[in-house]
Amino acid sequence: MAVNGLLPKDTGGPFLLIGGAEDKDGECLILREFVRLAGGERASIVVITTATRLPGEVGEAYRRVFLRLGAGEVSPVHLDSREKAGDLRHAAILQRATGIFFTGGDQLRITRILGKTLFEHALEVASLGGVVIGGTSAGAAAMGEIMITGGRGGRSPGKNTVKMAPGLGLISGVVIDQHFAQRGRIGRLLAAVAHNPHVLGIGIDEDTAIVVSPDGRFNVLGSGTVTVVDGRTITHTNASDLHPQPMLALTGVTLHVLPQGYGYDFKAGKPYSPGSRMACDLF
């Protein structure tokens, strides 16, 4: 998948990444789409609860909703140590999966526990084999090459308003932020891209998702919008300056706001609208 004019490592997919707080009681448009991508009644879904401190409660909630939406089999799995993530028995669980879903919580727990383990390798193999990978909130944020781990929302962007760490990198060339409009996170995504203009910033609202195809495009699904911040066009930033000015200067950055039906082509580096040729038949 080419992102932002670069050629990062091959990416599998599809992926379905949610900004958090998705509908679990009504029409469940987003989670229903995940079940469909996983195979519907033939789906075997593994729910990874590593990010949450309430694994039993959260895992059971997703097990029930996925079964109600028609999945054939749903298995919550909680890995809370690198020892467990390095156990062949746990990695083998993914061999039968047609869908793998990461719950919300703390994205640093995902990377700290799963990063560079046998389980992460099995996850990469599954993705490259066409297994759909989903995640909500922290589970979405952890999928990118770079991961936002903290920062102030709802304020003017400063040079130090965002904290970052390496993500799992299942989708290379991107940084993903969640609960985007609801928590006023445009400032910290702009700061993340200013520091890393080689990656594409993607901010996903609550009850909203991007569905990423293996050929390098995504469609927007849900009730909110997705904000894309493209740093290729930046003409000036003081992000790395030693100047005492604490506020971020950023000129020439390109920003797109995309509701349901719109999408983005990573290879072309451009959004597309409903009814355009690019929006048809992603899967």
PDB file of C-alpha atoms in Angstrom:
ATOM      1  CA  MET A   1       0.000   0.000   0.000  1.00  0.00           C
ATOM      2  CA  ALA A   2       1.464   3.358  -0.962  1.00  0.00           C
ATOM      3  CA  VAL A   3       0.735   6.125   1.505  1.00  0.00           C
ATOM      4  CA  ASN A   4       1.565   9.807   1.117  1.00  0.00           C
ATOM      5  CA  GLY A   5       3.677   9.139  -1.948  1.00  0.00           C
ATOM      6  CA  LEU A   6       5.818   6.561  -0.134  1.00  0.00           C
ATOM      7  CA  LEU A   7       6.108   2.828  -0.633  1.00  0.00           C
ATOM      8  CA  PRO A   8       5.996   1.193   2.818  1.00  0.00           C
ATOM      9  CA  LYS A   9       5.923  -2.535   3.423  1.00  0.00           C
ATOM     10  CA  ASP A  10       3.134  -4.662   1.984  1.00  0.00           C
ATOM     11  CA  THR A  11      -0.100  -4.355   3.941  1.00  0.00           C
ATOM     12  CA  GLY A  12      -2.741  -7.023   4.309  1.00  0.00           C
ATOM     13  CA  GLY A  13      -6.307  -6.465   5.122  1.00  0.00           C
ATOM     14  CA  PRO A  14      -9.052  -5.636   4.974  1.00  0.00           C
ATOM     15  CA  PHE A  15      -9.120  -3.514   8.114  1.00  0.00           C
ATOM     16  CA  LEU A  16     -12.068  -1.943   9.899  1.00  0.00           C
ATOM     17  CA  LEU A  17     -10.982   0.742  12.355  1.00  0.00           C
ATOM     18  CA  ILE A  18     -13.468   2.538  14.606  1.00  0.00           C
ATOM     19  CA  GLY A  19     -13.126   5.850  16.442  1.00  0.00           C
ATOM     20  CA  GLY A  20     -14.761   4.359  19.542  1.00  0.00           C
ATOM     21  CA  ALA A  21     -18.266   4.387  21.085  1.00  0.00           C
ATOM     22  CA  GLU A  22     -19.760   2.476  18.152  1.00  0.00           C
ATOM     23  CA  ASP A  23     -23.423   1.472  18.187  1.00  0.00           C
ATOM     24  CA  LYS A  24     -23.826  -1.923  19.889  1.00  0.00           C
ATOM     25  CA  ASP A  25     -27.577  -1.884  20.542  1.00  0.00           C
ATOM     26  CA  GLY A  26     -29.353  -0.519  17.461  1.00  0.00           C
ATOM     27  CA  GLU A  27     -28.670  -1.156  13.793  1.00  0.00           C
ATOM     28  CA  CYS A  28     -24.980  -1.766  14.589  1.00  0.00           C
ATOM     29  CA  LEU A  29     -23.987  -0.706  11.077  1.00  0.00           C
ATOM     30  CA  ILE A  30     -20.240  -0.791  11.726  1.00  0.00           C
ATOM     31  CA  LEU A  31     -20.015  -4.015  13.720  1.00  0.00           C
ATOM     32  CA  ARG A  32     -22.410  -5.665  11.274  1.00  0.00           C
ATOM     33  CA  GLU A  33     -19.992  -4.797   8.468  1.00  0.00           C
ATOM     34  CA  PHE A  34     -17.132  -6.368  10.430  1.00  0.00           C
ATOM     35  CA  VAL A  35     -19.099  -9.608  10.759  1.00  0.00           C
ATOM     36  CA  ARG A  36     -19.841  -9.533   7.026  1.00  0.00           C
ATOM     37  CA  LEU A  37     -16.174  -9.053   6.147  1.00  0.00           C
ATOM     38  CA  ALA A  38     -15.281 -11.915   8.505  1.00  0.00           C
ATOM     39  CA  GLY A  39     -17.618 -14.310   6.674  1.00  0.00           C
ATOM     40  CA  GLY A  40     -21.057 -13.836   8.222  1.00  0.00           C
ATOM     41  CA  GLU A  41     -22.467 -17.079   9.616  1.00  0.00           C
ATOM     42  CA  ARG A  42     -19.162 -18.773   8.763  1.00  0.00           C
ATOM     43  CA  ALA A  43     -17.178 -16.177  10.691  1.00  0.00           C
ATOM     44  CA  SER A  44     -14.778 -17.242  13.422  1.00  0.00           C
ATOM     45  CA  ILE A  45     -13.947 -14.061  15.323  1.00  0.00           C
ATOM     46  CA  VAL A  46     -11.233 -13.671  17.956  1.00  0.00           C
ATOM     47  CA  VAL A  47     -11.741 -10.698  20.278  1.00  0.00           C
ATOM     48  CA  ILE A  48      -8.465  -9.423  21.768  1.00  0.00           C
ATOM     49  CA  THR A  49      -9.071  -7.682  25.116  1.00  0.00           C
ATOM     50  CA  THR A  50      -5.446  -6.796  25.939  1.00  0.00           C
ATOM     51  CA  ALA A  51      -6.128  -3.029  25.979  1.00  0.00           C
ATOM     52  CA  THR A  52      -8.836  -3.116  28.652  1.00  0.00           C
ATOM     53  CA  ARG A  53      -8.625  -3.654  32.399  1.00  0.00           C
ATOM     54  CA  LEU A  54     -12.089  -5.262  32.319  1.00  0.00           C
ATOM     55  CA  PRO A  55     -11.397  -8.147  29.933  1.00  0.00           C
ATOM     56  CA  GLY A  56     -14.183 -10.446  31.109  1.00  0.00           C
ATOM     57  CA  GLU A  57     -16.911  -7.829  30.881  1.00  0.00           C
ATOM     58  CA  VAL A  58     -15.713  -6.263  27.617  1.00  0.00           C
ATOM     59  CA  GLY A  59     -14.966  -9.579  25.917  1.00  0.00           C
ATOM     60  CA  GLU A  60     -18.377 -10.960  26.784  1.00  0.00           C
ATOM     61  CA  ALA A  61     -20.115  -7.806  25.515  1.00  0.00           C
ATOM     62  CA  TYR A  62     -18.493  -8.147  22.093  1.00  0.00           C
ATOM     63  CA  ARG A  63     -19.067 -11.908  22.035  1.00  0.00           C
ATOM     64  CA  ARG A  64     -22.788 -11.329  22.492  1.00  0.00           C
ATOM     65  CA  VAL A  65     -23.111  -8.565  19.919  1.00  0.00           C
ATOM     66  CA  PHE A  66     -21.130 -10.424  17.232  1.00  0.00           C
ATOM     67  CA  LEU A  67     -23.195 -13.569  17.759  1.00  0.00           C
ATOM     68  CA  ARG A  68     -26.402 -11.511  17.617  1.00  0.00           C
ATOM     69  CA  LEU A  69     -25.216 -10.058  14.316  1.00  0.00           C
ATOM     70  CA  GLY A  70     -24.814 -13.528  12.845  1.00  0.00           C
ATOM     71  CA  ALA A  71     -21.216 -14.585  13.445  1.00  0.00           C
ATOM     72  CA  GLY A  72     -20.750 -18.344  13.672  1.00  0.00           C
ATOM     73  CA  GLU A  73     -18.158 -18.387  16.450  1.00  0.00           C
ATOM     74  CA  VAL A  74     -16.696 -15.714  18.768  1.00  0.00           C
ATOM     75  CA  SER A  75     -13.777 -16.311  21.162  1.00  0.00           C
ATOM     76  CA  PRO A  76     -12.540 -13.583  23.540  1.00  0.00           C
ATOM     77  CA  VAL A  77      -8.807 -13.883  24.294  1.00  0.00           C
ATOM     78  CA  HIS A  78      -7.035 -11.897  27.007  1.00  0.00           C
ATOM     79  CA  LEU A  79      -3.255 -11.597  26.867  1.00  0.00           C
ATOM     80  CA  ASP A  80      -1.937  -9.608  29.821  1.00  0.00           C
ATOM     81  CA  SER A  81       1.761 -10.477  29.680  1.00  0.00           C
ATOM     82  CA  ARG A  82       4.515 -10.855  27.108  1.00  0.00           C
ATOM     83  CA  GLU A  83       4.962 -14.416  28.342  1.00  0.00           C
ATOM     84  CA  LYS A  84       1.429 -15.274  27.223  1.00  0.00           C
ATOM     85  CA  ALA A  85       1.909 -13.386  23.946  1.00  0.00           C
ATOM     86  CA  GLY A  86       4.973 -15.535  23.265  1.00  0.00           C
ATOM     87  CA  ASP A  87       3.146 -18.818  23.909  1.00  0.00           C
ATOM     88  CA  LEU A  88       2.624 -20.896  20.767  1.00  0.00           C
ATOM     89  CA  ARG A  89      -0.782 -22.034  22.043  1.00  0.00           C
ATOM     90  CA  HIS A  90      -2.096 -18.469  22.043  1.00  0.00           C
ATOM     91  CA  ALA A  91      -0.625 -17.627  18.655  1.00  0.00           C
ATOM     92  CA  ALA A  92      -2.243 -20.767  17.217  1.00  0.00           C
ATOM     93  CA  ILE A  93      -5.675 -19.384  18.104  1.00  0.00           C
ATOM     94  CA  LEU A  94      -5.372 -17.000  15.175  1.00  0.00           C
ATOM     95  CA  GLN A  95      -4.879 -19.779  12.633  1.00  0.00           C
ATOM     96  CA  ARG A  96      -8.621 -20.526  12.479  1.00  0.00           C
ATOM     97  CA  ALA A  97      -9.777 -16.922  12.720  1.00  0.00           C
ATOM     98  CA  THR A  98     -11.543 -15.172   9.865  1.00  0.00           C
ATOM     99  CA  GLY A  99     -11.786 -11.945  11.862  1.00  0.00           C
ATOM    100  CA  ILE A 100      -9.669 -10.473  14.679  1.00  0.00           C
ATOM    101  CA  PHE A 101     -11.046  -7.576  16.733  1.00  0.00           C
ATOM    102  CA  PHE A 102      -9.182  -5.384  19.250  1.00  0.00           C
ATOM    103  CA  THR A 103     -11.236  -3.701  21.963  1.00  0.00           C
ATOM    104  CA  GLY A 104     -10.657  -0.245  23.394  1.00  0.00           C
ATOM    105  CA  GLY A 105      -8.686   0.667  26.484  1.00  0.00           C
ATOM    106  CA  ASP A 106      -5.030   1.710  26.520  1.00  0.00           C
ATOM    107  CA  GLN A 107      -3.132   1.379  23.244  1.00  0.00           C
ATOM    108  CA  LEU A 108       0.204   1.255  25.053  1.00  0.00           C
ATOM    109  CA  ARG A 109      -0.896  -2.010  26.670  1.00  0.00           C
ATOM    110  CA  ILE A 110      -1.373  -3.489  23.193  1.00  0.00           C
ATOM    111  CA  THR A 111       2.079  -2.554  21.912  1.00  0.00           C
ATOM    112  CA  ARG A 112       3.871  -3.171  25.216  1.00  0.00           C
ATOM    113  CA  ILE A 113       2.445  -6.672  25.612  1.00  0.00           C
ATOM    114  CA  LEU A 114       2.137  -7.851  21.993  1.00  0.00           C
ATOM    115  CA  GLY A 115       4.935  -5.978  20.219  1.00  0.00           C
ATOM    116  CA  LYS A 116       7.629  -8.206  18.645  1.00  0.00           C
ATOM    117  CA  THR A 117       6.149 -11.399  20.092  1.00  0.00           C
ATOM    118  CA  LEU A 118       5.024 -14.631  18.500  1.00  0.00           C
ATOM    119  CA  PHE A 119       1.434 -13.444  18.769  1.00  0.00           C
ATOM    120  CA  GLU A 120       2.188 -10.254  16.834  1.00  0.00           C
ATOM    121  CA  HIS A 121       3.887 -12.342  14.142  1.00  0.00           C
ATOM    122  CA  ALA A 122       0.803 -14.577  13.927  1.00  0.00           C
ATOM    123  CA  LEU A 123      -1.317 -11.432  13.634  1.00  0.00           C
ATOM    124  CA  GLU A 124       0.779 -10.191  10.696  1.00  0.00           C
ATOM    125  CA  VAL A 125       0.542 -13.594   9.000  1.00  0.00           C
ATOM    126  CA  ALA A 126      -3.234 -13.627   9.442  1.00  0.00           C
ATOM    127  CA  SER A 127      -3.569 -10.122   7.998  1.00  0.00           C
ATOM    128  CA  LEU A 128      -1.406 -10.895   4.983  1.00  0.00           C
ATOM    129  CA  GLY A 129      -3.549 -13.993   4.486  1.00  0.00           C
ATOM    130  CA  GLY A 130      -6.682 -11.868   4.117  1.00  0.00           C
ATOM    131  CA  VAL A 131      -8.141 -12.100   7.635  1.00  0.00           C
ATOM    132  CA  VAL A 132     -10.052  -8.915   8.485  1.00  0.00           C
ATOM    133  CA  ILE A 133      -8.516  -6.988  11.401  1.00  0.00           C
ATOM    134  CA  GLY A 134     -10.782  -4.661  13.368  1.00  0.00           C
ATOM    135  CA  GLY A 135     -10.253  -2.344  16.282  1.00  0.00           C
ATOM    136  CA  THR A 136     -12.117   0.317  18.222  1.00  0.00           C
ATOM    137  CA  SER A 137     -10.638   3.317  20.035  1.00  0.00           C
ATOM    138  CA  ALA A 138      -7.265   2.143  21.394  1.00  0.00           C
ATOM    139  CA  GLY A 139      -7.600  -0.945  19.215  1.00  0.00           C
ATOM    140  CA  ALA A 140      -7.691   1.313  16.151  1.00  0.00           C
ATOM    141  CA  ALA A 141      -4.915   3.650  17.294  1.00  0.00           C
ATOM    142  CA  ALA A 142      -2.487   0.761  17.779  1.00  0.00           C
ATOM    143  CA  MET A 143      -2.725  -0.356  14.133  1.00  0.00           C
ATOM    144  CA  GLY A 144      -0.696   2.531  12.683  1.00  0.00           C
ATOM    145  CA  GLU A 145       3.026   2.887  12.144  1.00  0.00           C
ATOM    146  CA  ILE A 146       3.089   5.701  14.695  1.00  0.00           C
ATOM    147  CA  MET A 147       0.690   5.758  17.627  1.00  0.00           C
ATOM    148  CA  ILE A 148      -0.581   8.742  19.599  1.00  0.00           C
ATOM    149  CA  THR A 149      -0.426   7.862  23.287  1.00  0.00           C
ATOM    150  CA  GLY A 150      -1.527  11.139  24.847  1.00  0.00           C
ATOM    151  CA  GLY A 151      -1.861  14.878  24.427  1.00  0.00           C
ATOM    152  CA  ARG A 152      -4.130  17.794  25.096  1.00  0.00           C
ATOM    153  CA  GLY A 153      -7.392  18.059  23.190  1.00  0.00           C
ATOM    154  CA  GLY A 154      -9.637  21.056  22.591  1.00  0.00           C
ATOM    155  CA  ARG A 155      -6.799  23.596  22.673  1.00  0.00           C
ATOM    156  CA  SER A 156      -4.627  25.394  20.153  1.00  0.00           C
ATOM    157  CA  PRO A 157      -1.847  23.054  19.031  1.00  0.00           C
ATOM    158  CA  GLY A 158       1.501  23.466  20.709  1.00  0.00           C
ATOM    159  CA  LYS A 159       4.790  21.876  19.740  1.00  0.00           C
ATOM    160  CA  ASN A 160       4.577  19.569  22.744  1.00  0.00           C
ATOM    161  CA  THR A 161       0.836  18.822  22.819  1.00  0.00           C
ATOM    162  CA  VAL A 162       1.174  15.235  21.644  1.00  0.00           C
ATOM    163  CA  LYS A 163       2.933  12.116  22.911  1.00  0.00           C
ATOM    164  CA  MET A 164       3.787   9.370  20.429  1.00  0.00           C
ATOM    165  CA  ALA A 165       5.229   5.869  20.300  1.00  0.00           C
ATOM    166  CA  PRO A 166       5.621   3.163  17.653  1.00  0.00           C
ATOM    167  CA  GLY A 167       2.397   1.306  16.835  1.00  0.00           C
ATOM    168  CA  LEU A 168       2.007  -2.271  15.661  1.00  0.00           C
ATOM    169  CA  GLY A 169       2.488  -1.029  12.101  1.00  0.00           C
ATOM    170  CA  LEU A 170      -0.086  -3.339  10.554  1.00  0.00           C
ATOM    171  CA  ILE A 171      -1.031  -0.326   8.412  1.00  0.00           C
ATOM    172  CA  SER A 172       2.215   1.426   7.619  1.00  0.00           C
ATOM    173  CA  GLY A 173       2.514   5.102   6.773  1.00  0.00           C
ATOM    174  CA  VAL A 174      -0.353   6.304   8.994  1.00  0.00           C
ATOM    175  CA  VAL A 175      -1.045   7.677  12.453  1.00  0.00           C
ATOM    176  CA  ILE A 176      -4.620   7.172  13.703  1.00  0.00           C
ATOM    177  CA  ASP A 177      -6.429   9.199  16.374  1.00  0.00           C
ATOM    178  CA  GLN A 178      -9.793   8.253  17.853  1.00  0.00           C
ATOM    179  CA  HIS A 179     -12.778   9.958  19.592  1.00  0.00           C
ATOM    180  CA  PHE A 180     -11.670  12.727  17.256  1.00  0.00           C
ATOM    181  CA  ALA A 181     -14.328  15.447  17.088  1.00  0.00           C
ATOM    182  CA  GLN A 182     -15.849  14.533  20.444  1.00  0.00           C
ATOM    183  CA  ARG A 183     -12.587  15.220  22.310  1.00  0.00           C
ATOM    184  CA  GLY A 184     -11.297  18.066  20.128  1.00  0.00           C
ATOM    185  CA  ARG A 185      -8.199  16.235  18.926  1.00  0.00           C
ATOM    186  CA  ILE A 186      -7.441  18.125  15.715  1.00  0.00           C
ATOM    187  CA  GLY A 187      -4.603  20.010  17.432  1.00  0.00           C
ATOM    188  CA  ARG A 188      -2.746  16.910  18.517  1.00  0.00           C
ATOM    189  CA  LEU A 189      -3.146  15.217  15.115  1.00  0.00           C
ATOM    190  CA  LEU A 190      -1.755  18.331  13.410  1.00  0.00           C
ATOM    191  CA  ALA A 191       1.182  18.230  15.831  1.00  0.00           C
ATOM    192  CA  ALA A 192       1.748  14.522  15.146  1.00  0.00           C
ATOM    193  CA  VAL A 193       1.874  15.130  11.392  1.00  0.00           C
ATOM    194  CA  ALA A 194       4.072  18.207  11.815  1.00  0.00           C
ATOM    195  CA  HIS A 195       6.610  16.026  13.617  1.00  0.00           C
ATOM    196  CA  ASN A 196       6.147  13.172  11.120  1.00  0.00           C
ATOM    197  CA  PRO A 197       5.160  14.604   7.705  1.00  0.00           C
ATOM    198  CA  HIS A 198       5.937  11.261   6.047  1.00  0.00           C
ATOM    199  CA  VAL A 199       2.821   9.690   7.608  1.00  0.00           C
ATOM    200  CA  LEU A 200      -0.827  10.396   6.885  1.00  0.00           C
ATOM    201  CA  GLY A 201      -2.900  11.570   9.861  1.00  0.00           C
ATOM    202  CA  ILE A 202      -6.345   9.969  10.173  1.00  0.00           C
ATOM    203  CA  GLY A 203      -8.763  11.217  12.854  1.00  0.00           C
ATOM    204  CA  ILE A 204     -11.867   9.052  13.319  1.00  0.00           C
ATOM    205  CA  ASP A 205     -14.995  10.289  15.127  1.00  0.00           C
ATOM    206  CA  GLU A 206     -17.002   8.122  17.510  1.00  0.00           C
ATOM    207  CA  ASP A 207     -19.473   5.676  15.913  1.00  0.00           C
ATOM    208  CA  THR A 208     -17.485   6.082  12.694  1.00  0.00           C
ATOM    209  CA  ALA A 209     -15.054   3.763  10.955  1.00  0.00           C
ATOM    210  CA  ILE A 210     -12.732   3.461   8.007  1.00  0.00           C
ATOM    211  CA  VAL A 211     -12.885   0.237   5.998  1.00  0.00           C
ATOM    212  CA  VAL A 212      -9.470  -0.222   4.397  1.00  0.00           C
ATOM    213  CA  SER A 213      -9.166  -2.450   1.355  1.00  0.00           C
ATOM    214  CA  PRO A 214      -6.048  -4.498   0.533  1.00  0.00           C
ATOM    215  CA  ASP A 215      -5.457  -2.386  -2.581  1.00  0.00           C
ATOM    216  CA  GLY A 216      -4.913   0.788  -0.574  1.00  0.00           C
ATOM    217  CA  ARG A 217      -8.192   2.687  -0.257  1.00  0.00           C
ATOM    218  CA  PHE A 218     -10.616   3.325   2.554  1.00  0.00           C
ATOM    219  CA  ASN A 219     -14.336   4.062   2.717  1.00  0.00           C
ATOM    220  CA  VAL A 220     -15.993   5.927   5.597  1.00  0.00           C
ATOM    221  CA  LEU A 221     -18.826   4.245   7.465  1.00  0.00           C
ATOM    222  CA  GLY A 222     -20.919   5.548  10.358  1.00  0.00           C
ATOM    223  CA  SER A 223     -22.567   8.640  11.795  1.00  0.00           C
ATOM    224  CA  GLY A 224     -19.566  10.980  12.052  1.00  0.00           C
ATOM    225  CA  THR A 225     -16.645  12.016   9.880  1.00  0.00           C
ATOM    226  CA  VAL A 226     -13.034  11.096   9.254  1.00  0.00           C
ATOM    227  CA  THR A 227     -10.419  13.862   9.111  1.00  0.00           C
ATOM    228  CA  VAL A 228      -7.359  13.278   6.934  1.00  0.00           C
ATOM    229  CA  VAL A 229      -4.255  15.420   7.528  1.00  0.00           C
ATOM    230  CA  ASP A 230      -1.718  15.265   4.691  1.00  0.00           C
ATOM    231  CA  GLY A 231       1.728  16.610   5.538  1.00  0.00           C
ATOM    232  CA  ARG A 232       3.231  16.302   2.060  1.00  0.00           C
ATOM    233  CA  THR A 233       2.240  19.868   1.255  1.00  0.00           C
ATOM    234  CA  ILE A 234       3.615  21.474   4.429  1.00  0.00           C
ATOM    235  CA  THR A 235       5.637  24.565   3.500  1.00  0.00           C
ATOM    236  CA  HIS A 236       6.771  25.555   6.992  1.00  0.00           C
ATOM    237  CA  THR A 237       6.638  24.331  10.568  1.00  0.00           C
ATOM    238  CA  ASN A 238       8.504  25.177  13.739  1.00  0.00           C
ATOM    239  CA  ALA A 239       7.847  21.693  15.185  1.00  0.00           C
ATOM    240  CA  SER A 240      11.541  20.849  15.523  1.00  0.00           C
ATOM    241  CA  ASP A 241      12.870  24.345  16.161  1.00  0.00           C
ATOM    242  CA  LEU A 242      14.604  25.353  19.369  1.00  0.00           C
ATOM    243  CA  HIS A 243      12.769  28.696  19.182  1.00  0.00           C
ATOM    244  CA  PRO A 244      11.140  29.538  22.536  1.00  0.00           C
ATOM    245  CA  GLN A 245       7.688  29.941  20.866  1.00  0.00           C
ATOM    246  CA  PRO A 246       5.674  27.052  22.393  1.00  0.00           C
ATOM    247  CA  MET A 247       2.789  27.178  19.919  1.00  0.00           C
ATOM    248  CA  LEU A 248       2.913  25.162  16.725  1.00  0.00           C
ATOM    249  CA  ALA A 249       3.405  26.954  13.411  1.00  0.00           C
ATOM    250  CA  LEU A 250       2.183  24.948  10.426  1.00  0.00           C
ATOM    251  CA  THR A 251       1.530  26.264   6.920  1.00  0.00           C
ATOM    252  CA  GLY A 252       0.445  24.563   3.719  1.00  0.00           C
ATOM    253  CA  VAL A 253      -0.926  21.419   5.341  1.00  0.00           C
ATOM    254  CA  THR A 254      -3.770  19.717   3.435  1.00  0.00           C
ATOM    255  CA  LEU A 255      -6.901  18.660   5.328  1.00  0.00           C
ATOM    256  CA  HIS A 256      -9.908  16.620   4.184  1.00  0.00           C
ATOM    257  CA  VAL A 257     -13.135  15.944   6.123  1.00  0.00           C
ATOM    258  CA  LEU A 258     -14.994  12.861   4.885  1.00  0.00           C
ATOM    259  CA  PRO A 259     -18.453  11.600   5.971  1.00  0.00           C
ATOM    260  CA  GLN A 260     -20.034   8.232   5.173  1.00  0.00           C
ATOM    261  CA  GLY A 261     -19.815   7.281   1.510  1.00  0.00           C
ATOM    262  CA  TYR A 262     -16.633   9.263   0.914  1.00  0.00           C
ATOM    263  CA  GLY A 263     -13.226   7.670   0.858  1.00  0.00           C
ATOM    264  CA  TYR A 264      -9.509   8.094   0.343  1.00  0.00           C
ATOM    265  CA  ASP A 265      -7.050   6.520  -2.075  1.00  0.00           C
ATOM    266  CA  PHE A 266      -3.650   6.071  -0.404  1.00  0.00           C
ATOM    267  CA  LYS A 267      -1.842   5.450  -3.690  1.00  0.00           C
ATOM    268  CA  ALA A 268      -3.207   8.548  -5.397  1.00  0.00           C
ATOM    269  CA  GLY A 269      -3.060  10.577  -2.176  1.00  0.00           C
ATOM    270  CA  LYS A 270      -6.551  11.927  -2.855  1.00  0.00           C
ATOM    271  CA  PRO A 271     -10.083  11.623  -1.447  1.00  0.00           C
ATOM    272  CA  TYR A 272     -13.039  10.525  -3.535  1.00  0.00           C
ATOM    273  CA  SER A 273     -16.766  11.201  -3.340  1.00  0.00           C
ATOM    274  CA  PRO A 274     -19.880   8.997  -3.572  1.00  0.00           C
ATOM    275  CA  GLY A 275     -20.660   7.842  -7.084  1.00  0.00           C
ATOM    276  CA  SER A 276     -17.123   8.268  -8.363  1.00  0.00           C
ATOM    277  CA  ARG A 277     -15.501   5.292 -10.058  1.00  0.00           C
ATOM    278  CA  MET A 278     -12.998   4.882  -7.235  1.00  0.00           C
ATOM    279  CA  ALA A 279     -15.745   4.465  -4.620  1.00  0.00           C
ATOM    280  CA  CYS A 280     -17.255   1.394  -6.263  1.00  0.00           C
ATOM    281  CA  ASP A 281     -16.698  -2.259  -5.424  1.00  0.00           C
ATOM    282  CA  LEU A 282     -13.943  -1.937  -2.822  1.00  0.00           C
ATOM    283  CA  PHE A 283     -14.453  -5.553  -1.779  1.00  0.00           C
TER     284      PHE A 283
END
